[in-house]
């Protein structure tokens, strides 16, 4: 299933390096990254049959981190900056953000119990 997040060619950068680049240049807080994972999970649940691939995961992660930093962090960079970090055009990132928010039905709040459940899962993954 294709979506707005699909690209024609697989990015040359690994997902781990891409995420590291976002953390390094975007100065993401751990909370922002946690929210990005919640938003990615919500997106996948809302988009039945959607599969993450090398053609869509980078842009989806970028969009989730962008929205996460706006929701979590008191200060954050603008979309033009994030577009440069992510290697996409600013207009494209704006479109990806709108697409993500629409799929999430603009529901960005995460209640305390859900936050702790995701946190426990991440901590468990870290110990594997």
PDB file of C-alpha atoms in Angstrom, residues 23-123:
ATOM      1  CA  UNK A  23      18.775  13.529  17.337  1.00  0.00           C
ATOM      2  CA  UNK A  24      22.110  15.228  16.737  1.00  0.00           C
ATOM      3  CA  UNK A  25      20.907  18.214  14.712  1.00  0.00           C
ATOM      4  CA  UNK A  26      17.341  18.464  15.984  1.00  0.00           C
ATOM      5  CA  UNK A  27      18.334  18.277  19.647  1.00  0.00           C
ATOM      6  CA  UNK A  28      15.361  15.989  20.318  1.00  0.00           C
ATOM      7  CA  UNK A  29      14.547  15.254  23.914  1.00  0.00           C
ATOM      8  CA  UNK A  30      13.904  11.644  24.964  1.00  0.00           C
ATOM      9  CA  UNK A  31      10.241  12.557  25.464  1.00  0.00           C
ATOM     10  CA  UNK A  32       9.972  13.804  21.904  1.00  0.00           C
ATOM     11  CA  UNK A  33      11.396  10.531  20.607  1.00  0.00           C
ATOM     12  CA  UNK A  34       8.989   8.567  22.788  1.00  0.00           C
ATOM     13  CA  UNK A  35       6.071  10.530  21.375  1.00  0.00           C
ATOM     14  CA  UNK A  36       7.354   9.918  17.851  1.00  0.00           C
ATOM     15  CA  UNK A  37       7.140   6.171  18.480  1.00  0.00           C
ATOM     16  CA  UNK A  38       3.616   6.501  19.889  1.00  0.00           C
ATOM     17  CA  UNK A  39       2.571   8.501  16.820  1.00  0.00           C
ATOM     18  CA  UNK A  40       4.165   5.992  14.450  1.00  0.00           C
ATOM     19  CA  UNK A  41       2.353   3.157  16.206  1.00  0.00           C
ATOM     20  CA  UNK A  42      -0.953   5.054  16.051  1.00  0.00           C
ATOM     21  CA  UNK A  43      -0.417   5.755  12.347  1.00  0.00           C
ATOM     22  CA  UNK A  44       0.194   2.073  11.655  1.00  0.00           C
ATOM     23  CA  UNK A  45      -2.922   1.070  13.586  1.00  0.00           C
ATOM     24  CA  UNK A  46      -5.019   3.671  11.713  1.00  0.00           C
ATOM     25  CA  UNK A  47      -3.697   2.558   8.320  1.00  0.00           C
ATOM     26  CA  UNK A  48      -4.743  -1.064   8.065  1.00  0.00           C
ATOM     27  CA  UNK A  49      -2.452  -3.166   5.927  1.00  0.00           C
ATOM     28  CA  UNK A  50       0.290  -0.541   5.855  1.00  0.00           C
ATOM     29  CA  UNK A  51       3.784  -1.998   5.975  1.00  0.00           C
ATOM     30  CA  UNK A  52       6.942  -0.169   6.872  1.00  0.00           C
ATOM     31  CA  UNK A  53       9.570  -0.526   4.164  1.00  0.00           C
ATOM     32  CA  UNK A  54      12.821   1.116   3.175  1.00  0.00           C
ATOM     33  CA  UNK A  55      10.761   3.315   0.852  1.00  0.00           C
ATOM     34  CA  UNK A  56       8.559   4.877   3.543  1.00  0.00           C
ATOM     35  CA  UNK A  57      10.001   4.486   7.039  1.00  0.00           C
ATOM     36  CA  UNK A  58      12.461   7.412   6.877  1.00  0.00           C
ATOM     37  CA  UNK A  59       9.819   9.972   5.925  1.00  0.00           C
ATOM     38  CA  UNK A  60       7.313   8.599   8.388  1.00  0.00           C
ATOM     39  CA  UNK A  61       9.874   8.747  11.193  1.00  0.00           C
ATOM     40  CA  UNK A  62      10.859  12.299  10.225  1.00  0.00           C
ATOM     41  CA  UNK A  63       7.213  13.383  10.316  1.00  0.00           C
ATOM     42  CA  UNK A  64       6.590  11.687  13.662  1.00  0.00           C
ATOM     43  CA  UNK A  65       9.692  13.267  15.217  1.00  0.00           C
ATOM     44  CA  UNK A  66       8.696  16.674  13.852  1.00  0.00           C
ATOM     45  CA  UNK A  67       5.214  16.428  15.366  1.00  0.00           C
ATOM     46  CA  UNK A  68       6.625  14.942  18.575  1.00  0.00           C
ATOM     47  CA  UNK A  69       9.065  17.792  19.097  1.00  0.00           C
ATOM     48  CA  UNK A  70       6.331  20.367  18.532  1.00  0.00           C
ATOM     49  CA  UNK A  71       4.119  18.622  21.067  1.00  0.00           C
ATOM     50  CA  UNK A  72       6.753  17.815  23.720  1.00  0.00           C
ATOM     51  CA  UNK A  73       9.571  20.334  23.606  1.00  0.00           C
ATOM     52  CA  UNK A  74       9.183  23.921  24.773  1.00  0.00           C
ATOM     53  CA  UNK A  75      11.434  25.153  21.983  1.00  0.00           C
ATOM     54  CA  UNK A  76      11.885  23.479  18.632  1.00  0.00           C
ATOM     55  CA  UNK A  77      13.170  24.133  15.149  1.00  0.00           C
ATOM     56  CA  UNK A  78      10.869  25.123  12.297  1.00  0.00           C
ATOM     57  CA  UNK A  79       9.870  22.889   9.409  1.00  0.00           C
ATOM     58  CA  UNK A  80      12.455  24.411   7.044  1.00  0.00           C
ATOM     59  CA  UNK A  81      15.222  23.338   9.419  1.00  0.00           C
ATOM     60  CA  UNK A  82      13.750  19.822   9.838  1.00  0.00           C
ATOM     61  CA  UNK A  83      13.417  19.504   6.065  1.00  0.00           C
ATOM     62  CA  UNK A  84      17.154  20.126   5.709  1.00  0.00           C
ATOM     63  CA  UNK A  85      17.952  17.628   8.457  1.00  0.00           C
ATOM     64  CA  UNK A  86      15.692  15.044   6.829  1.00  0.00           C
ATOM     65  CA  UNK A  87      16.807  15.700   3.266  1.00  0.00           C
ATOM     66  CA  UNK A  88      13.382  16.611   1.907  1.00  0.00           C
ATOM     67  CA  UNK A  89      11.929  19.814   0.504  1.00  0.00           C
ATOM     68  CA  UNK A  90      10.177  22.070   3.016  1.00  0.00           C
ATOM     69  CA  UNK A  91       6.906  21.939   1.051  1.00  0.00           C
ATOM     70  CA  UNK A  92       7.097  18.147   1.053  1.00  0.00           C
ATOM     71  CA  UNK A  93       7.666  18.017   4.816  1.00  0.00           C
ATOM     72  CA  UNK A  94       4.720  20.356   5.337  1.00  0.00           C
ATOM     73  CA  UNK A  95       2.576  17.968   3.296  1.00  0.00           C
ATOM     74  CA  UNK A  96       3.857  14.918   5.194  1.00  0.00           C
ATOM     75  CA  UNK A  97       3.080  16.610   8.505  1.00  0.00           C
ATOM     76  CA  UNK A  98      -0.481  17.409   7.398  1.00  0.00           C
ATOM     77  CA  UNK A  99      -0.955  13.836   6.160  1.00  0.00           C
ATOM     78  CA  UNK A 100       0.273  12.387   9.463  1.00  0.00           C
ATOM     79  CA  UNK A 101      -1.893  14.714  11.540  1.00  0.00           C
ATOM     80  CA  UNK A 102      -4.962  13.869   9.460  1.00  0.00           C
ATOM     81  CA  UNK A 103      -4.312  10.117   9.865  1.00  0.00           C
ATOM     82  CA  UNK A 104      -3.932  10.650  13.621  1.00  0.00           C
ATOM     83  CA  UNK A 105      -7.170  12.646  13.571  1.00  0.00           C
ATOM     84  CA  UNK A 106      -5.113  15.417  15.214  1.00  0.00           C
ATOM     85  CA  UNK A 107      -5.150  13.310  18.392  1.00  0.00           C
ATOM     86  CA  UNK A 108      -1.710  14.000  19.856  1.00  0.00           C
ATOM     87  CA  UNK A 109      -2.272  13.675  23.572  1.00  0.00           C
ATOM     88  CA  UNK A 110      -0.956  10.564  25.265  1.00  0.00           C
ATOM     89  CA  UNK A 111      -2.408   9.726  28.653  1.00  0.00           C
ATOM     90  CA  UNK A 112      -0.182   8.764  31.548  1.00  0.00           C
ATOM     91  CA  UNK A 113      -0.960   5.042  31.531  1.00  0.00           C
ATOM     92  CA  UNK A 114      -0.342   4.766  27.787  1.00  0.00           C
ATOM     93  CA  UNK A 115       2.927   6.702  28.124  1.00  0.00           C
ATOM     94  CA  UNK A 116       4.121   4.354  30.868  1.00  0.00           C
ATOM     95  CA  UNK A 117       3.156   1.299  28.797  1.00  0.00           C
ATOM     96  CA  UNK A 118       5.258   2.506  25.862  1.00  0.00           C
ATOM     97  CA  UNK A 119       8.099   3.406  28.212  1.00  0.00           C
ATOM     98  CA  UNK A 120       8.064  -0.093  29.742  1.00  0.00           C
ATOM     99  CA  UNK A 121       8.181  -1.616  26.266  1.00  0.00           C
ATOM    100  CA  UNK A 122      11.134   0.543  25.248  1.00  0.00           C
ATOM    101  CA  UNK A 123      13.014  -0.281  28.440  1.00  0.00           C
TER     102      UNK A 123
END
